[in-house]
CSV table of C-alpha atoms and ligand atoms in Angstrom, one decimal:
chain,number,residue,atom,x,y,z
A,1,UNK,CA,94.6,120.4,93.6
A,2,UNK,CA,91.1,119.2,93.9
A,3,UNK,CA,90.1,115.8,95.0
A,4,UNK,CA,90.1,113.3,92.1
A,5,UNK,CA,86.5,112.2,91.0
A,6,UNK,CA,86.0,108.6,92.2
A,7,UNK,CA,86.4,105.8,89.6
A,8,UNK,CA,84.7,102.5,90.1
A,9,UNK,CA,85.9,100.2,87.3
A,10,UNK,CA,84.8,96.6,86.7
A,11,UNK,CA,87.1,94.1,85.4
A,12,UNK,CA,85.5,91.3,83.8
A,13,UNK,CA,88.6,89.2,83.2
A,14,UNK,CA,88.1,86.3,80.7
A,15,UNK,CA,84.4,86.4,81.6
A,16,UNK,CA,81.4,87.1,79.6
A,17,UNK,CA,79.7,86.5,76.2
A,18,UNK,CA,77.3,88.4,74.1
A,19,UNK,CA,74.6,87.2,76.4
A,20,UNK,CA,76.5,89.0,79.3
A,21,UNK,CA,75.6,92.6,77.9
A,22,UNK,CA,72.4,92.3,79.5
A,23,UNK,CA,74.3,92.6,82.9
A,24,UNK,CA,75.9,95.8,81.3
A,25,UNK,CA,72.7,97.3,80.2
A,26,UNK,CA,71.3,96.5,83.9
A,27,UNK,CA,74.2,98.4,85.3
A,28,UNK,CA,73.6,101.4,83.0
A,29,UNK,CA,70.0,101.4,83.8
A,30,UNK,CA,70.3,101.2,87.5
A,31,UNK,CA,72.9,103.6,87.8
A,32,UNK,CA,71.0,106.7,88.8
A,33,UNK,CA,72.7,109.8,90.2
A,34,UNK,CA,76.3,109.2,91.3
A,35,UNK,CA,79.4,111.3,91.9
A,36,UNK,CA,81.6,108.4,90.4
A,37,UNK,CA,82.8,107.8,87.0
A,38,UNK,CA,81.7,104.1,86.3
A,39,UNK,CA,83.5,101.9,83.7
A,40,UNK,CA,83.3,98.4,82.8
A,41,UNK,CA,86.4,96.4,81.1
A,42,UNK,CA,85.1,93.4,79.3
A,43,UNK,CA,87.2,90.9,77.3
A,44,UNK,CA,88.6,92.7,74.0
A,45,UNK,CA,86.3,91.0,71.7
A,46,UNK,CA,83.2,92.5,73.6
A,47,UNK,CA,84.3,95.9,73.7
A,48,UNK,CA,82.7,97.1,70.5
A,49,UNK,CA,79.4,95.4,71.2
A,50,UNK,CA,79.4,96.8,74.9
A,51,UNK,CA,80.1,100.3,73.8
A,52,UNK,CA,77.4,100.3,71.3
A,53,UNK,CA,75.1,98.8,74.1
A,54,UNK,CA,76.2,101.6,76.4
A,55,UNK,CA,76.5,104.4,74.1
A,56,UNK,CA,73.7,106.5,75.5
A,57,UNK,CA,74.6,105.8,79.2
A,58,UNK,CA,77.2,107.2,81.4
A,59,UNK,CA,78.9,103.8,81.7
A,60,UNK,CA,82.5,103.9,80.2
A,61,UNK,CA,84.0,101.0,78.5
A,62,UNK,CA,87.7,99.9,78.9
A,63,UNK,CA,90.1,97.2,77.9
A,64,UNK,CA,92.3,94.7,80.0
A,65,UNK,CA,95.7,95.2,78.4
A,66,UNK,CA,97.2,96.6,75.3
A,67,UNK,CA,100.6,95.7,73.4
A,68,UNK,CA,103.5,98.2,73.7
A,69,UNK,CA,103.6,98.7,70.0
A,70,UNK,CA,101.0,100.3,67.8
A,71,UNK,CA,101.0,97.6,64.9
A,72,UNK,CA,103.0,94.7,63.7
A,73,UNK,CA,103.6,90.9,63.6
A,74,UNK,CA,102.3,90.1,67.2
A,75,UNK,CA,100.0,87.3,66.6
A,76,UNK,CA,97.1,87.3,69.0
A,77,UNK,CA,97.8,90.6,70.5
A,78,UNK,CA,95.8,93.7,70.5
A,79,UNK,CA,97.0,97.2,70.3
A,80,UNK,CA,95.7,100.4,72.1
A,81,UNK,CA,94.5,102.0,69.0
A,82,UNK,CA,92.4,98.9,68.3
A,83,UNK,CA,90.7,99.3,71.8
A,84,UNK,CA,90.1,102.7,71.1
A,85,UNK,CA,88.7,102.1,67.6
A,86,UNK,CA,86.3,99.5,69.2
A,87,UNK,CA,85.0,102.1,71.7
A,88,UNK,CA,87.3,101.9,74.8
A,89,UNK,CA,88.2,105.0,76.6
A,90,UNK,CA,90.4,103.5,79.3
A,91,UNK,CA,92.7,100.4,79.9
A,92,UNK,CA,93.9,98.2,82.8
A,93,UNK,CA,97.6,97.9,82.7
A,94,UNK,CA,100.0,95.6,84.8
A,95,UNK,CA,97.3,93.7,86.5
A,96,UNK,CA,98.8,91.2,88.9
A,97,UNK,CA,97.4,88.2,86.7
A,98,UNK,CA,99.5,89.7,83.7
A,99,UNK,CA,102.6,90.2,85.8
A,100,UNK,CA,102.4,86.8,87.3
A,101,UNK,CA,101.1,84.8,84.4
A,102,UNK,CA,102.6,86.7,81.4
A,103,UNK,CA,105.9,87.8,83.2
A,104,UNK,CA,105.1,91.5,82.6
A,105,UNK,CA,107.8,93.6,84.3
A,106,UNK,CA,107.4,97.1,85.5
A,107,UNK,CA,109.4,98.0,82.3
A,108,UNK,CA,106.8,96.2,80.1
A,109,UNK,CA,104.0,97.8,81.8
A,110,UNK,CA,105.4,101.3,81.4
A,111,UNK,CA,105.9,100.7,77.7
A,112,UNK,CA,102.3,99.4,77.6
A,113,UNK,CA,101.2,102.5,79.2
A,114,UNK,CA,103.0,104.8,76.7
A,115,UNK,CA,101.2,102.9,74.0
A,116,UNK,CA,97.7,103.5,75.9
A,117,UNK,CA,98.6,107.2,76.0
A,118,UNK,CA,99.6,107.3,72.0
A,119,UNK,CA,96.1,105.9,71.5
A,120,UNK,CA,94.6,108.8,73.7
A,121,UNK,CA,93.4,106.3,76.2
A,122,UNK,CA,93.3,106.6,79.9
A,123,UNK,CA,95.5,104.1,81.9
A,124,UNK,CA,94.7,102.3,85.1
A,125,UNK,CA,97.9,101.1,86.2
A,126,UNK,CA,97.8,98.1,88.9
A,127,UNK,CA,100.3,97.5,91.6
A,128,UNK,CA,100.3,95.2,94.5
A,129,UNK,CA,102.3,92.9,96.8
A,130,UNK,CA,102.2,89.1,97.3
A,131,UNK,CA,101.3,87.6,100.6
A,132,UNK,CA,105.1,86.6,101.0
A,133,UNK,CA,106.2,90.3,100.4
A,134,UNK,CA,103.7,91.5,102.9
A,135,UNK,CA,104.7,89.1,105.5
A,136,UNK,CA,108.3,90.0,105.0
A,137,UNK,CA,107.4,93.6,105.7
A,138,UNK,CA,108.1,94.6,102.1
A,139,UNK,CA,104.6,95.7,101.0
A,140,UNK,CA,105.3,99.6,100.8
A,141,UNK,CA,108.8,99.0,99.2
A,142,UNK,CA,107.2,96.8,96.5
A,143,UNK,CA,104.3,98.9,95.8
A,144,UNK,CA,106.3,102.2,95.6
A,145,UNK,CA,108.9,100.5,93.6
A,146,UNK,CA,106.2,99.2,91.2
A,147,UNK,CA,104.8,102.7,91.0
A,148,UNK,CA,108.2,104.3,90.3
A,149,UNK,CA,108.8,101.5,87.6
A,150,UNK,CA,105.5,101.3,85.9
A,151,UNK,CA,104.5,104.9,85.4
A,152,UNK,CA,106.3,106.7,82.6
A,153,UNK,CA,107.1,110.4,83.0
A,154,UNK,CA,104.8,111.1,79.9
A,155,UNK,CA,101.9,110.7,82.3
A,156,UNK,CA,102.6,114.2,83.3
A,157,UNK,CA,99.6,116.3,82.7
A,158,UNK,CA,97.3,113.1,81.4
A,159,UNK,CA,94.4,111.5,83.1
A,160,UNK,CA,95.3,108.2,84.7
A,161,UNK,CA,94.6,106.2,87.8
A,162,UNK,CA,96.7,103.8,90.0
A,163,UNK,CA,95.1,100.7,91.5
A,164,UNK,CA,96.4,99.1,94.4
A,165,UNK,CA,95.6,95.5,94.4
A,166,UNK,CA,97.3,93.2,96.9
A,167,UNK,CA,97.7,90.0,95.1
A,168,UNK,CA,96.5,87.8,98.1
A,169,UNK,CA,93.1,89.9,98.3
A,170,UNK,CA,92.2,89.1,94.6
A,171,UNK,CA,89.4,86.8,94.3
A,172,UNK,CA,90.0,85.3,97.7
A,173,UNK,CA,87.3,87.0,99.8
A,174,UNK,CA,90.3,88.5,102.0
A,175,UNK,CA,90.9,92.2,102.2
A,176,UNK,CA,93.5,94.2,104.1
A,177,UNK,CA,92.3,96.2,107.2
A,178,UNK,CA,91.3,99.8,106.5
A,179,UNK,CA,94.5,101.0,108.3
A,180,UNK,CA,96.6,98.7,106.0
A,181,UNK,CA,94.9,100.1,102.9
A,182,UNK,CA,95.3,103.7,104.2
A,183,UNK,CA,98.9,103.1,104.8
A,184,UNK,CA,99.7,101.8,101.3
A,185,UNK,CA,97.5,104.5,99.5
A,186,UNK,CA,99.3,107.3,101.5
A,187,UNK,CA,102.7,105.7,100.2
A,188,UNK,CA,101.5,105.7,96.7
A,189,UNK,CA,100.3,109.3,97.1
A,190,UNK,CA,103.6,110.4,98.3
A,191,UNK,CA,105.3,108.5,95.3
A,192,UNK,CA,103.0,110.2,93.0
A,193,UNK,CA,103.7,113.7,94.3
A,194,UNK,CA,107.4,113.0,94.1
A,195,UNK,CA,107.1,111.9,90.6
A,196,UNK,CA,104.5,114.4,89.2
A,197,UNK,CA,104.7,117.2,91.6
A,198,UNK,CA,101.3,118.9,92.6
A,199,UNK,CA,99.5,117.1,89.8
A,200,UNK,CA,100.0,113.7,91.8
A,201,UNK,CA,97.5,114.9,94.3
A,202,UNK,CA,94.9,114.7,91.6
A,203,UNK,CA,95.3,111.2,90.6
A,204,UNK,CA,92.6,108.7,91.8
A,205,UNK,CA,94.3,105.7,93.6
A,206,UNK,CA,91.7,102.7,93.4
A,207,UNK,CA,91.6,99.9,95.7
A,208,UNK,CA,91.0,96.4,94.3
A,209,UNK,CA,90.8,92.9,95.7
A,210,UNK,CA,87.6,91.2,97.0
A,211,UNK,CA,85.5,94.6,96.9
A,212,UNK,CA,81.8,93.9,97.3
A,213,UNK,CA,78.7,95.6,98.4
A,214,UNK,CA,79.1,94.8,102.0
A,215,UNK,CA,82.7,96.0,102.5
A,216,UNK,CA,82.7,99.0,99.8
A,217,UNK,CA,81.4,101.6,101.9
A,218,UNK,CA,84.2,101.1,104.5
A,219,UNK,CA,87.0,100.9,101.9
A,220,UNK,CA,85.7,103.6,99.6
A,221,UNK,CA,85.6,106.0,102.6
A,222,UNK,CA,89.2,105.3,103.6
A,223,UNK,CA,91.8,108.1,103.4
A,224,UNK,CA,93.3,108.3,99.9
A,225,UNK,CA,91.0,105.7,98.3
A,226,UNK,CA,89.5,107.3,95.3
A,227,UNK,CA,87.4,104.4,93.8
A,228,UNK,CA,87.6,100.7,93.4
A,229,UNK,CA,88.7,98.1,90.7
A,230,UNK,CA,86.2,95.3,91.0
A,231,UNK,CA,86.5,91.8,89.6
A,232,UNK,CA,84.0,89.1,90.4
A,233,UNK,CA,81.4,91.6,91.8
A,234,UNK,CA,81.3,93.4,88.5
A,235,UNK,CA,79.8,90.6,86.8
A,236,UNK,CA,76.6,90.9,88.5
A,237,UNK,CA,74.6,94.1,88.1
A,238,UNK,CA,73.2,94.1,91.5
A,239,UNK,CA,76.5,93.7,93.2
A,240,UNK,CA,78.3,96.2,91.0
A,241,UNK,CA,75.5,98.7,91.6
A,242,UNK,CA,75.7,97.9,95.4
A,243,UNK,CA,79.4,99.1,95.2
A,244,UNK,CA,78.7,102.1,93.3
A,245,UNK,CA,76.0,103.2,95.7
A,246,UNK,CA,78.5,103.2,98.5
A,247,UNK,CA,80.8,105.9,97.0
B,301,LIG,P1,88.3,90.7,92.7
B,301,LIG,O1,89.3,91.1,91.6
B,301,LIG,O2,87.4,91.8,93.0
B,301,LIG,O3,87.5,89.5,92.1
B,301,LIG,O4,89.0,90.2,94.0
B,301,LIG,C1,89.8,92.3,91.6
B,301,LIG,C2,90.8,92.5,90.4
B,301,LIG,O5,91.5,91.5,90.1
B,301,LIG,O6,90.6,93.6,89.8
């Protein structure tokens, strides 16, 4: 199994208006030659405009969440087919802000991931421990448990990524040490191989949580790190390009 192609995905969260498409265009314009796949995941209402703005570029566009059902009476929700129709190629699922803020359990994340696959989109499934869990020595058990519970068996043979995002590192400027990142990524790899056999070796395992241009090279070159899921630093073209150049 060959090493997965690195993926650098930007998660804009609930940030960005039409005027922010200039940053997306600047990212596309500054991309240059890179061995990585690059994606931006803006708020759902910007997906269509962003995918139009980036249609002649190598930058992919993704969503940040989708409902587990395909259609129906779910006021305020967005289906994976709608994201695909708007121009998305991938979707972030099970982000800790959704697990914590919207009580998304592993089971819900798994159901949402199935809906992502039904729409023909590529899932990026997030996992990660809280500071309390890390302090209690539970990080590996929590993360591998989330991988087992959030990834449906239907992912076999499909393109997808897993993002390890320690909850305490998101938006805080704190990051785990490189050996800590490698320990968790190796545990995720072992779990993926347990679940999907040889194909588990081809899944990119992204790191997320306070990735910035100054720490990107060390993180991206760590063992079993196959890319990054970037929040705050993906909002500014210069910072996001600095991370991409560190691949
Ligand atoms: P951050 O967010 O890069 O701002 O820490 C990462 C994420 O939540 O995906």
